[in-house]
mmCIF file with all atom_site columns, C-alpha atoms in Angstrom:
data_model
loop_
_atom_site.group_PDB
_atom_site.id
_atom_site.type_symbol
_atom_site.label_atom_id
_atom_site.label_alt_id
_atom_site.label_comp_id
_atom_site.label_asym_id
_atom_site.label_entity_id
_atom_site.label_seq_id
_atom_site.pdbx_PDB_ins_code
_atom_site.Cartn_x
_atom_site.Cartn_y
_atom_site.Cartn_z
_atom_site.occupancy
_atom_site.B_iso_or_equiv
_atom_site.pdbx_formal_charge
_atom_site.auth_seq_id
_atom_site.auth_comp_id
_atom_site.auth_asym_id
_atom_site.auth_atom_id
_atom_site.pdbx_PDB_model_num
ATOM 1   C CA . UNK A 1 1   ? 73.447  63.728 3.291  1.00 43.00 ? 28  UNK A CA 1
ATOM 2   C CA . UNK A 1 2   ? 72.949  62.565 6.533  1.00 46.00 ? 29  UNK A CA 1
ATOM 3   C CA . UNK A 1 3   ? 69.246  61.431 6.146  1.00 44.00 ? 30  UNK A CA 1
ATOM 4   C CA . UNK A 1 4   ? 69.958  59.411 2.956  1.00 41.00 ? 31  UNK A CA 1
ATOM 5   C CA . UNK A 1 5   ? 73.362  57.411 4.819  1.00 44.00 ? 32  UNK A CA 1
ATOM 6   C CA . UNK A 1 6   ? 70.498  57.060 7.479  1.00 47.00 ? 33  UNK A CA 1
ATOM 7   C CA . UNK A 1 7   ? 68.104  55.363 4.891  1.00 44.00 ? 34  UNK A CA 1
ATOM 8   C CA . UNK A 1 8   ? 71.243  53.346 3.333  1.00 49.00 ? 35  UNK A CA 1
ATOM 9   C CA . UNK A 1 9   ? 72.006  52.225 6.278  1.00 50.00 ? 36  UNK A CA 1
ATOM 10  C CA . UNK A 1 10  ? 68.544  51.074 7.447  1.00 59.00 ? 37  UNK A CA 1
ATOM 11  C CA . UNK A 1 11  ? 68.011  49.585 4.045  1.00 64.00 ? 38  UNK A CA 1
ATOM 12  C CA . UNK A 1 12  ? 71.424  47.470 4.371  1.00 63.00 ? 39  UNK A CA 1
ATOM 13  C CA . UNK A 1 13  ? 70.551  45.904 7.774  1.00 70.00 ? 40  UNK A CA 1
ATOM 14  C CA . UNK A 1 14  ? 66.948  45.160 6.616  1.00 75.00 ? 41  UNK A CA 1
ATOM 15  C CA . UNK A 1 15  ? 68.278  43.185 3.596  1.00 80.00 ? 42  UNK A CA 1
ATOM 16  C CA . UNK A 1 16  ? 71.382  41.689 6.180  1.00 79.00 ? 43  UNK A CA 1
ATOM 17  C CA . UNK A 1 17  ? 68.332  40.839 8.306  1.00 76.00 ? 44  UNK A CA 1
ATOM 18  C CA . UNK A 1 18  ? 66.094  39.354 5.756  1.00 81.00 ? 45  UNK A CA 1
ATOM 19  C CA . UNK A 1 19  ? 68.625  36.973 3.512  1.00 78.00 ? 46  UNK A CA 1
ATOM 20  C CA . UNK A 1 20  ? 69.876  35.370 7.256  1.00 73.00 ? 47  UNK A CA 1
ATOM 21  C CA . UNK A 1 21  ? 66.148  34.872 8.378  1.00 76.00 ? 48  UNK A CA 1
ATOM 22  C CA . UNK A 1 22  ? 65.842  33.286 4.490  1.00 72.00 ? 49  UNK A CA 1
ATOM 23  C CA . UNK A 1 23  ? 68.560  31.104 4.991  1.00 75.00 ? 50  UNK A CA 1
ATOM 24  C CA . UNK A 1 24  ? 67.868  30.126 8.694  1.00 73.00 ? 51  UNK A CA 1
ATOM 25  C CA . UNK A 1 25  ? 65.121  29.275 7.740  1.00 78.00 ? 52  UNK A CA 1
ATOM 26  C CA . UNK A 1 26  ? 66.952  26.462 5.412  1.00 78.00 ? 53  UNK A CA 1
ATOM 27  C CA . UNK A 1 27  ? 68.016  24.664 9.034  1.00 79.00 ? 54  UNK A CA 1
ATOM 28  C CA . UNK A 1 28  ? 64.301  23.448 8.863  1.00 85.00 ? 55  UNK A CA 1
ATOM 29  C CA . UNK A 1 29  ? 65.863  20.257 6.918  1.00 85.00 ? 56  UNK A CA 1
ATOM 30  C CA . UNK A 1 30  ? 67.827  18.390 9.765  1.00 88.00 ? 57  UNK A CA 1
ATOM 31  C CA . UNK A 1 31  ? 70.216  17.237 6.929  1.00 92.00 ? 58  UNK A CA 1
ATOM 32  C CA . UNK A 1 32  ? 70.805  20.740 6.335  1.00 85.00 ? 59  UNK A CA 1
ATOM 33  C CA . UNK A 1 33  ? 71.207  21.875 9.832  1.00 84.00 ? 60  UNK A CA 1
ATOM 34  C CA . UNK A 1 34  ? 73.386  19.064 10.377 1.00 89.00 ? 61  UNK A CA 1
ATOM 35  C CA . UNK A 1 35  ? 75.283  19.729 7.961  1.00 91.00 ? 62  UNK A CA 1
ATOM 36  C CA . UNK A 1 36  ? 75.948  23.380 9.164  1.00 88.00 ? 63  UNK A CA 1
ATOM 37  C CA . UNK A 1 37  ? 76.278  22.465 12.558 1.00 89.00 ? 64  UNK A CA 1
ATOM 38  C CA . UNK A 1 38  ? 79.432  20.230 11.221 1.00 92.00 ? 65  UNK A CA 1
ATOM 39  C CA . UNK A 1 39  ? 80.706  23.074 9.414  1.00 90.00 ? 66  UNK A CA 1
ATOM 40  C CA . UNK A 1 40  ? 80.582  25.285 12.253 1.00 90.00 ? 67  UNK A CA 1
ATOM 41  C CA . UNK A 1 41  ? 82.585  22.621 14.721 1.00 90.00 ? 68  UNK A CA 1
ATOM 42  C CA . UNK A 1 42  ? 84.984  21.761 12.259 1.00 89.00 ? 69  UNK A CA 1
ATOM 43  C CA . UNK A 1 43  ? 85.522  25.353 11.649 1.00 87.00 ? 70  UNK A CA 1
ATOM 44  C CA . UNK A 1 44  ? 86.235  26.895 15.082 1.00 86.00 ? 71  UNK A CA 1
ATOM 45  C CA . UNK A 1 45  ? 89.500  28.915 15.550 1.00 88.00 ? 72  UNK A CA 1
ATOM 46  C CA . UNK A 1 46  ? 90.253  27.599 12.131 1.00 89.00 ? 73  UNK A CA 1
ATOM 47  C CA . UNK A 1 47  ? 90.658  24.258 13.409 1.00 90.00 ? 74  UNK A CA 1
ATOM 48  C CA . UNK A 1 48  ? 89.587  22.431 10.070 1.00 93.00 ? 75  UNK A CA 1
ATOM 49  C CA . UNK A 1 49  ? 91.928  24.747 7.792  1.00 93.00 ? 76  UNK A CA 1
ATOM 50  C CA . UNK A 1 50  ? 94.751  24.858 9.949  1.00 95.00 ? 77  UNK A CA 1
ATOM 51  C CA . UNK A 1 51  ? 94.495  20.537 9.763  1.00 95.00 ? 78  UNK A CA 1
ATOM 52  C CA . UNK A 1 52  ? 94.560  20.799 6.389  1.00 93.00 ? 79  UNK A CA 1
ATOM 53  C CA . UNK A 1 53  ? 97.092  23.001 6.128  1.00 94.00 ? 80  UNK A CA 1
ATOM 54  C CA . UNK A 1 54  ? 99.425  20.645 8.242  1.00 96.00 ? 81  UNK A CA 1
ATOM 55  C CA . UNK A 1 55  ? 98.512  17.668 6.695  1.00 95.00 ? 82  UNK A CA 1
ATOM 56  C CA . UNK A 1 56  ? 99.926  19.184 3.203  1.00 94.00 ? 83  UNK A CA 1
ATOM 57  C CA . UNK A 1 57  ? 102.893 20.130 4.971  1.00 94.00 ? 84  UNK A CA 1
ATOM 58  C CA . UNK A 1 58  ? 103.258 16.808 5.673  1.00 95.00 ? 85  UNK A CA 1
ATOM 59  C CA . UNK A 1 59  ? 102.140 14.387 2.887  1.00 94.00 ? 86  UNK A CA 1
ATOM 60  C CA . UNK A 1 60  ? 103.822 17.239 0.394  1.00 91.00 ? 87  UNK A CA 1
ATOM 61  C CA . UNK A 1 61  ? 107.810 17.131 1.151  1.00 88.00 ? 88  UNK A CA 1
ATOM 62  C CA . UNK A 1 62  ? 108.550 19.142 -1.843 1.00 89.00 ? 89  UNK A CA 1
ATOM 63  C CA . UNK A 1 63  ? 106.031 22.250 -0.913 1.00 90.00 ? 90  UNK A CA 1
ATOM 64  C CA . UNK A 1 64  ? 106.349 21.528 2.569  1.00 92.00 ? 91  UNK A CA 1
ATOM 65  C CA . UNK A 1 65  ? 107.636 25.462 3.226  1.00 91.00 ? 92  UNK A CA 1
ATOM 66  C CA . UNK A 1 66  ? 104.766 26.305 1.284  1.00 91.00 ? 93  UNK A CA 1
ATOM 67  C CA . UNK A 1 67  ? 101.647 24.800 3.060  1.00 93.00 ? 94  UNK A CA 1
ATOM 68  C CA . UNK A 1 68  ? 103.136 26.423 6.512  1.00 94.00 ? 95  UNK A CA 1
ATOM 69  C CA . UNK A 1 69  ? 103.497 30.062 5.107  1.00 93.00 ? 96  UNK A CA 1
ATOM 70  C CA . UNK A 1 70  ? 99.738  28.958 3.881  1.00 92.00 ? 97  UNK A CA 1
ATOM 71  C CA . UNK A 1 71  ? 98.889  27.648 7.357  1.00 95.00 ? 98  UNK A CA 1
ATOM 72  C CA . UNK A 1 72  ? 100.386 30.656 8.632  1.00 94.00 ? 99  UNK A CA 1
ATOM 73  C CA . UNK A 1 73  ? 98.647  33.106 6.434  1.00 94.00 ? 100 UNK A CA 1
ATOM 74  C CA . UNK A 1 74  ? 94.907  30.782 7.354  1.00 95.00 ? 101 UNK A CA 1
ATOM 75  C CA . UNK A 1 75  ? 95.695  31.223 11.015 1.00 95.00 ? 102 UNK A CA 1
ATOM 76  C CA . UNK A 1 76  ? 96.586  34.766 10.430 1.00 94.00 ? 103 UNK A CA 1
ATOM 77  C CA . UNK A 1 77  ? 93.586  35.818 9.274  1.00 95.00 ? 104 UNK A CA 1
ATOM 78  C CA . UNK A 1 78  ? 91.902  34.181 11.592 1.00 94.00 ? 105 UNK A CA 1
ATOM 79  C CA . UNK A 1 79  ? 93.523  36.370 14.000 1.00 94.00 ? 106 UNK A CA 1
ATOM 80  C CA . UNK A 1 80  ? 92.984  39.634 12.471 1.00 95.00 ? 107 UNK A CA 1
ATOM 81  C CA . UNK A 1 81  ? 89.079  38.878 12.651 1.00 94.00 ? 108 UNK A CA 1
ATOM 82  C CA . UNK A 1 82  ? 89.214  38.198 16.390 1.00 93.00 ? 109 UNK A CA 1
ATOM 83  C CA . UNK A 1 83  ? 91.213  41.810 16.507 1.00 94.00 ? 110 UNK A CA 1
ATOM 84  C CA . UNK A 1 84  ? 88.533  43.578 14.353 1.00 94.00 ? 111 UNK A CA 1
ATOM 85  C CA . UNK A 1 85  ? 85.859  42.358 16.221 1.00 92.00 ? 112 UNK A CA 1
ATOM 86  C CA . UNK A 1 86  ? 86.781  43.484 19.293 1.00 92.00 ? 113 UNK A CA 1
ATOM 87  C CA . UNK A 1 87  ? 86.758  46.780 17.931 1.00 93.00 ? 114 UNK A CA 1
ATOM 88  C CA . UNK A 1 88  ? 83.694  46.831 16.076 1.00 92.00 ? 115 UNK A CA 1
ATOM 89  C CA . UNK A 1 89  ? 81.449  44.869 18.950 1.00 91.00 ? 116 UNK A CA 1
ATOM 90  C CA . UNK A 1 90  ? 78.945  44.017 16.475 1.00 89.00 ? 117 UNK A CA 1
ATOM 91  C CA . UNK A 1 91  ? 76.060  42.026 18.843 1.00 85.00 ? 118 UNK A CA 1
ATOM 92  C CA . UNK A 1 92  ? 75.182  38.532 17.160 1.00 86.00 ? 119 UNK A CA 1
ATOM 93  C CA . UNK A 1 93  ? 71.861  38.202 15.427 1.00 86.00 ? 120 UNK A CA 1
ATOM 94  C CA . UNK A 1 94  ? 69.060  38.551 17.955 1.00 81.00 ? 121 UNK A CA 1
ATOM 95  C CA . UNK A 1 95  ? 65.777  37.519 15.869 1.00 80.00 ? 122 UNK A CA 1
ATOM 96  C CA . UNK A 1 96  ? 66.856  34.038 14.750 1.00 76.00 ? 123 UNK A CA 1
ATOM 97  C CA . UNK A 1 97  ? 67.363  31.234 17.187 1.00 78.00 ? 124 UNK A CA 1
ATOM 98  C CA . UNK A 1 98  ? 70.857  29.961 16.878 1.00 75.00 ? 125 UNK A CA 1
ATOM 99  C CA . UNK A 1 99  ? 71.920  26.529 16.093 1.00 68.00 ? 126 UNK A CA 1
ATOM 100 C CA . UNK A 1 100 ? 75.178  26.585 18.201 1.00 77.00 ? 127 UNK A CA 1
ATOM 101 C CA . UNK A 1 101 ? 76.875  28.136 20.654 1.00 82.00 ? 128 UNK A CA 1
ATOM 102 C CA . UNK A 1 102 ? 79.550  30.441 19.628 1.00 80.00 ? 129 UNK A CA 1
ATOM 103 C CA . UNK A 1 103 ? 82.894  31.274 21.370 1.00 79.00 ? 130 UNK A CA 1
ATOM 104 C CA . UNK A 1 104 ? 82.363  35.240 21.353 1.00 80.00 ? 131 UNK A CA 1
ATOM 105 C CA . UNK A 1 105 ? 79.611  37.423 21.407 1.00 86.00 ? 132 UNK A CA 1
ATOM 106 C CA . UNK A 1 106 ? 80.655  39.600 18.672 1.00 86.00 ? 133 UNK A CA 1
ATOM 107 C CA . UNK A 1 107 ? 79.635  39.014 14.735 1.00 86.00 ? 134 UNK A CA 1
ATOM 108 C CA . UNK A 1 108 ? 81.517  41.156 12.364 1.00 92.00 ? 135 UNK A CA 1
ATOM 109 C CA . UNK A 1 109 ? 83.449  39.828 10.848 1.00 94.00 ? 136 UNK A CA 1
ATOM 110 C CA . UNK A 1 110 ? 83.060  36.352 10.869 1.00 94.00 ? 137 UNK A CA 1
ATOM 111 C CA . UNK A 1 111 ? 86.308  34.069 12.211 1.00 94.00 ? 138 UNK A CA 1
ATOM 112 C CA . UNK A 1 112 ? 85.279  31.478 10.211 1.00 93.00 ? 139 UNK A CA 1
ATOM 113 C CA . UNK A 1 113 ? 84.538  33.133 6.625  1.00 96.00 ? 140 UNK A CA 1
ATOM 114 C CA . UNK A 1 114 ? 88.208  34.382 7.909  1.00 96.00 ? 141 UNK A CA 1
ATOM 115 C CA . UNK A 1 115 ? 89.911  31.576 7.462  1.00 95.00 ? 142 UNK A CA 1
ATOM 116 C CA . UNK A 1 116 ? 87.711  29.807 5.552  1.00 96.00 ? 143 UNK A CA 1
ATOM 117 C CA . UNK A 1 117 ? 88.640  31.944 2.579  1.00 95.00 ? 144 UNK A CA 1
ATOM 118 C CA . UNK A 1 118 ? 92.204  32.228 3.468  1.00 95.00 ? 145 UNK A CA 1
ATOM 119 C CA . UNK A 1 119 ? 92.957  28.620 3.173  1.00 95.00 ? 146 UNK A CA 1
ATOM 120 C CA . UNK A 1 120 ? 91.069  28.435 0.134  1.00 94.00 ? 147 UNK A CA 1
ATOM 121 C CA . UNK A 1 121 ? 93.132  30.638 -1.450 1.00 93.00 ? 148 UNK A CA 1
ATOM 122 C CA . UNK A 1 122 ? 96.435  29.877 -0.334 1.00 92.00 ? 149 UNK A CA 1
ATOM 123 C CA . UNK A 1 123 ? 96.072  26.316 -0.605 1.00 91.00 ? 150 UNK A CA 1
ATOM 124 C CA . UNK A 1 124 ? 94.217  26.750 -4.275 1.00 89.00 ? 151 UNK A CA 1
ATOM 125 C CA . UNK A 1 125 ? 97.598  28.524 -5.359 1.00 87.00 ? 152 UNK A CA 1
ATOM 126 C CA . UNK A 1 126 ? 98.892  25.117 -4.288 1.00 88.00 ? 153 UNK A CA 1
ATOM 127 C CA . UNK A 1 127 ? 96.630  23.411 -6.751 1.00 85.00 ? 154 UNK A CA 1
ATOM 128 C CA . UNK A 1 128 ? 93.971  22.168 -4.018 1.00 84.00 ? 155 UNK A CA 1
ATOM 129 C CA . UNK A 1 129 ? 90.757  24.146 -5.985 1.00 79.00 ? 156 UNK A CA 1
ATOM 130 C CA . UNK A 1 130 ? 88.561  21.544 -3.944 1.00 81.00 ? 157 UNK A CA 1
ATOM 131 C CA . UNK A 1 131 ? 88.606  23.760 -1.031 1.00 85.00 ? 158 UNK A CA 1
ATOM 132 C CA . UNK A 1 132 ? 86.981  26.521 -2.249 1.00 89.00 ? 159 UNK A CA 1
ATOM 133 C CA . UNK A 1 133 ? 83.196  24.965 -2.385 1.00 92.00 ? 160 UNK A CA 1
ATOM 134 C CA . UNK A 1 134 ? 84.100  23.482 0.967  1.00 92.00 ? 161 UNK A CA 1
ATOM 135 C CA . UNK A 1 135 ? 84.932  27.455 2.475  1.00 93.00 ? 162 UNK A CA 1
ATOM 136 C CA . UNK A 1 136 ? 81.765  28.571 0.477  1.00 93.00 ? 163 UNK A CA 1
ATOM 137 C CA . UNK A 1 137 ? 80.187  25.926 2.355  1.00 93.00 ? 164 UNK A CA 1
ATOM 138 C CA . UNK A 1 138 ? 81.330  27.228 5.729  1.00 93.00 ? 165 UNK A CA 1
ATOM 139 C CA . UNK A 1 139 ? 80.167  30.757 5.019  1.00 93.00 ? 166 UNK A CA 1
ATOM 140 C CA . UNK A 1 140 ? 77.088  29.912 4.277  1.00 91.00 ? 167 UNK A CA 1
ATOM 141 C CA . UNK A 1 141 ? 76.942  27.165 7.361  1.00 92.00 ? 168 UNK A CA 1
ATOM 142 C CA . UNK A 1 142 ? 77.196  30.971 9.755  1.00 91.00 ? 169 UNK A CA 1
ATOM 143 C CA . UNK A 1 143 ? 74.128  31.740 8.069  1.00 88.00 ? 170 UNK A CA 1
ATOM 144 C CA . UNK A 1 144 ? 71.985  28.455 8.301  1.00 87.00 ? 171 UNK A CA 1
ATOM 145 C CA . UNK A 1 145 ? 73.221  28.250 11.954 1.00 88.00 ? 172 UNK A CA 1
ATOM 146 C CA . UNK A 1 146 ? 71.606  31.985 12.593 1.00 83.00 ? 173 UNK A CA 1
ATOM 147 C CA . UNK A 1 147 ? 74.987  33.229 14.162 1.00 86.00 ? 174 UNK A CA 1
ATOM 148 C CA . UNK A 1 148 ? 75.938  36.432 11.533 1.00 88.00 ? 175 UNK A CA 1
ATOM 149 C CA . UNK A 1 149 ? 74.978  38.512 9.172  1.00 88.00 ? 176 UNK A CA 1
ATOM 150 C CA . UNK A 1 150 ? 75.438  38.113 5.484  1.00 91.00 ? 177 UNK A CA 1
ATOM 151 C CA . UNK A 1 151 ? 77.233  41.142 5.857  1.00 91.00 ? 178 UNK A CA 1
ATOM 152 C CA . UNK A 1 152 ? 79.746  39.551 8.663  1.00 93.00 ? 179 UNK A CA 1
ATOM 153 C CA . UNK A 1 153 ? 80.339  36.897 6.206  1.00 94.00 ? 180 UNK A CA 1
ATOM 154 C CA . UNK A 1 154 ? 80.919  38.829 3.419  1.00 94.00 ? 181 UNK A CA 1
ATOM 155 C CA . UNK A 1 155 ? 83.746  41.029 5.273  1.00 95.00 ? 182 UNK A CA 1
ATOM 156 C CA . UNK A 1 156 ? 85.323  38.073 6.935  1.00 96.00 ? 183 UNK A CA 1
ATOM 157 C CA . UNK A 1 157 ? 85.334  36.411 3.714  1.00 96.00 ? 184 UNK A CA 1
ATOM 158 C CA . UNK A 1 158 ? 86.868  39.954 2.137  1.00 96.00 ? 185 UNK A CA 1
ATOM 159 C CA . UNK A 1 159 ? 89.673  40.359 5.190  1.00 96.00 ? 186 UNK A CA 1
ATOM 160 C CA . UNK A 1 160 ? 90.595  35.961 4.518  1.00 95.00 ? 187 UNK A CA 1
ATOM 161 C CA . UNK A 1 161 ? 91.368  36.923 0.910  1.00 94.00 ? 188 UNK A CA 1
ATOM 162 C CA . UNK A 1 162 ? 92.744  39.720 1.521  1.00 93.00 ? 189 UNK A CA 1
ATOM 163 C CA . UNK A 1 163 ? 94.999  38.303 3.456  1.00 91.00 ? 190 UNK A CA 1
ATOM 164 C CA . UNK A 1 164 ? 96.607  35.080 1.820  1.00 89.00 ? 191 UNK A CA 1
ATOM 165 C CA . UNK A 1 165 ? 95.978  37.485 -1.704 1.00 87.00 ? 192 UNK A CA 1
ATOM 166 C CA . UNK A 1 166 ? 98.884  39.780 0.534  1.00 87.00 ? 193 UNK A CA 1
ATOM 167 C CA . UNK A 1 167 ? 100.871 36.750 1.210  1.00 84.00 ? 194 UNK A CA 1
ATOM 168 C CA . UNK A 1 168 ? 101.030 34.371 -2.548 1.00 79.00 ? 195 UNK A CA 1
ATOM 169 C CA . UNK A 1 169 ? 104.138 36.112 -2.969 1.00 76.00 ? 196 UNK A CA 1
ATOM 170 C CA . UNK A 1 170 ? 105.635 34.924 0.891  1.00 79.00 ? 197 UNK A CA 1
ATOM 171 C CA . UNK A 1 171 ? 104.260 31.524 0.355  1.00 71.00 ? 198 UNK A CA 1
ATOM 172 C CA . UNK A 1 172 ? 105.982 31.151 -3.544 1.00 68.00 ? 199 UNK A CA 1
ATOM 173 C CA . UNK A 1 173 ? 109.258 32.887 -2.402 1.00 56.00 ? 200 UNK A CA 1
ATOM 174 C CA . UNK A 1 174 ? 110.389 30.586 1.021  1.00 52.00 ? 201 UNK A CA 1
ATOM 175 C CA . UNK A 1 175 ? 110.228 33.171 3.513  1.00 46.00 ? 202 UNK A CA 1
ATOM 176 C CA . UNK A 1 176 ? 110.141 36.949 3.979  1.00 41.00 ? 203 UNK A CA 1
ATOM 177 C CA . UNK A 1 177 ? 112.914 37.914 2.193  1.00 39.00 ? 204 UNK A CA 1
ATOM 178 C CA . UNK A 1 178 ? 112.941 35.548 -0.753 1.00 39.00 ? 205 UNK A CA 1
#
């Protein structure tokens, strides 16, 4: 059993390897690596999802309770990455050149699939579906800029949904206990 979780493995990070180098390789197109770079500043430490989050808490009066427990759940996840990968240690990709400097050394999972998908689906239960092409967007932006794995976005992506998934009944109810 060992040998064929050896092969699995290997097989896994040769395909994780393979689809980043493919779409690196996308970067070649400065619109496209512009457009990633963008992604990738807008989404440090959540910053862009956390904005948005705040502006809806204030241009919404009525949900207002709402788009903070959202907030809260976006930044949360966010901060449940960080945790994770400073357990796992996962180095960055080393055979792409990256596109932009990253706060951490560590890849899995990825901060910014984090709370990308967090905020996409707390605020979608809020009726803002336009954010979930823009998260897609900035998980594929990680991959473009050469900084993770497919593999670090698809877990960070995972651990964001499951995490405002955990809290749609906290943000419908007005707090913890109801």
């Amino acid at each position: 059993m060992d040998h064929l979780d050896a092969i699995d493995r290997q097989g896994l990070r040769g395909a994780d390897h393979r689809i980043l180098s493919v779409l690196h390789a996308r970067a070649r197109d400065p619109r496209v690596a512009g457009a990633a770079r963008a992604l990738s500043w807008t989404g440090e430490h959540g910053a862009l999802w956390l904005a948005a989050g705040l502006t809806g808490a204030a241009v919404d009066g009525g949900r207002r309770g709402a788009w903070l427990r959202g907030t809260a759940l976006t930044a949360g996840a966010h901060l449940v990455s960080m945790a994770v990968k400073r357990v796992v240690r996962r180095p960055r990709p080393a055979h792409v050149e990256p596109l932009v400097r990253t706060a951490g050394r560590h890849s899995f999972p990825s901060s910014h699939a984090a709370s990308a998908t967090a905020a996409a689906v707390a605020f979608g239960a809020l009726g803002v579906p336009a954010l979930a092409p823009l998260a897609a967007a900035m998980c594929l932006s990680r991959l473009v800029v050469g900084v993770h794995y497919p593999s670090d976005v698809a877990a960070g992506a995972a651990l964001g949904a499951l995490t405002a998934g955990l809290g749609a009944r906290w943000m419908g109810t007005g707090g913890v206990h109801g």
